[in-house]
């Protein structure tokens, strides 16, 4: 009753639920087929003539029928004999908590169009449920696919790899993944793991998501921006497509909220198989949580019983530093204290896949009776997205990197912030998967009780929404105010997004999508970058802008010379261009593609020049994809002669045409810069190659720390800004101050120049008429 009452309080619109009806006859046929076909060894289900399934509404496979298929000799999806390895993994899979509920799951799945499924992390949701669905849907016979969304790229790749192994197929064939700029699927793919952002992009082309018979939104509790939008869209799609099934999958127990939103969809909760976790707090506040975390890990290794350690940190740099220190000091413990061996692995989003896989390796074997241990140092990925077996000790400093957005000053930034209570509980839970464990919280109990918020805020409340608004407009959602958001974003954020898109000419003054906006939405880029790229041929440098955009889409290509965090040296100066970092990136790419680098051996060349090979290779592939998109849309690819004095100027102008909303001006008094229009004090990031005498700069990123930095900057001329973005640089909308005064002076200069021009033209005209 309680949930009913709440239902009427919420404003979500709920039409009558659609139930899939399976005509009795068809169901019988389905049952017969699923009994007989797959077991016929000479004629596996795959590649079977789909014709004979005409009229069949939906397969319906019971749990025991599916299990019989799984136990058989032939893989029903490929027609190949199962390997030995397959049966080994199958045994493990049968022990997962979700397996016990297969029949119950199938019943709910078959009887409802939408369902919510929750279970402890590690219970088998992500890897098993999609396979349960596969056996029920047999998508290869119906020429459909199953989609499973993940908030993180790493998770999509890693889980697809695992499930391909479980199903005894090659990754990229029956089971594949799709993330931005990387698609490992083929025409055989029936199960597709993908980032939620990718499914959203697909929806722009195919609003009914017609190729899927079932969509699973996994990790829904993370409430990413893309998942939230997908939920809103899918809520409408299921009405248009009664044949589409939707499963909302979540780790935590905020299931009721999802149920309510989806019109009282039924819930299946897998009871977790968790062991008690003892919690330890520090008696006082830890000033240096990184150091404190490293000490704690080493102490656990020296004193605690067998069991692996999971340490949560916030990002790549910190993680690599911790891995190095723990390995070093761990080895010392082995030598000096007779401790067991220790293997330390990092885990973060931009880590190459083969290195990610190492977290699943077993702990090193010990020969002296003291436990050998695996230590994984991870970002939030290990909180719910990836399950690592064998973890008994969790070290939780209580921080993660989170996106924050301040619409007033239009700054979106990643900020190391305290986690929520729900996150802290999830983290602790990682210690109790296989046996009773311990969680060491590096904060006081009081801080946990009084300072941590209950739940993290959904991303939609912490983001710049310009990409999202453009996507929604492209999806035909014009009335953004009445879109059924699970948590509606702040009106101010929405206004900012509309305004930004209007300045970019993606939306007209009435908020309608323009031709440019429609085109920009085709590019998997931030609208600003897309607009810049589309317009770059007018500046005769679309080839160069293409490269710069690709280079801005990958992690930092420069590797620090010294591992010391304080020293910021790299080999950047070798490629530095006085006009700034964007052109420096262009130089790096050109050097990377040169014959010289190739002849030298490209990977060695990168190593010797302290460049990240993987990032550069990825930029190269992104560039190729974006180039194809440009060609497809008939956008000219051009360049200015390198010898021409205009070469760099053209590139800088093109950059200004996109980045005109991210500009800072050097303060006329004192040091530092001030951002244009939003008047924030900023400093050039120490990594820049730009000389500090550039008066006007565009910047790629606003970095919020104790000081505010702008990173990746290039110098521009203010008259370009006024000329290229007159609406944005309408000085009536500027606050009094340094920036406005300078711009006014420049404006007057431009006007005088124009007047002179007019007079000259006029004279010429009169002169001509005389003769
Ligand atoms: O989604 P959920 O957290 O419920 O669990 P899952 O990701 O499906 O993982 C279930 C089990 O699969 C884990 O406990 C691991 O034992 C195993 N697994 C693995 O061995 N290797 C992977 N790459 C992913 C999962
Ligand atoms: Mg999962």
mmCIF file of C-alpha atoms and ligand atoms in Angstrom, residues 121-122 124-127 150 159 218-219 249 384-387, ligand 2:
data_model
loop_
_atom_site.group_PDB
_atom_site.id
_atom_site.type_symbol
_atom_site.label_atom_id
_atom_site.label_comp_id
_atom_site.label_asym_id
_atom_site.label_seq_id
_atom_site.Cartn_x
_atom_site.Cartn_y
_atom_site.Cartn_z
ATOM 1 C CA UNK A 121 27.577 -6.403 -6.233
ATOM 2 C CA UNK A 122 29.108 -9.652 -7.396
ATOM 3 C CA UNK A 124 26.049 -12.047 -11.161
ATOM 4 C CA UNK A 125 23.694 -9.387 -12.495
ATOM 5 C CA UNK A 126 25.855 -7.948 -15.234
ATOM 6 C CA UNK A 127 27.292 -11.186 -16.531
ATOM 7 C CA UNK A 150 27.230 0.496 -18.457
ATOM 8 C CA UNK A 159 32.440 -7.428 -18.887
ATOM 9 C CA UNK A 218 22.735 -1.669 -15.710
ATOM 10 C CA UNK A 219 24.147 0.197 -12.716
ATOM 11 C CA UNK A 249 19.365 -3.237 -12.931
ATOM 12 C CA UNK A 384 30.029 -1.625 -8.033
ATOM 13 C CA UNK A 385 31.038 -1.832 -11.721
ATOM 14 C CA UNK A 386 33.685 -4.539 -11.513
ATOM 15 C CA UNK A 387 33.807 -7.330 -8.995
HETATM 16 MG MG1 LIG B 2 27.343 -5.379 -12.289
#
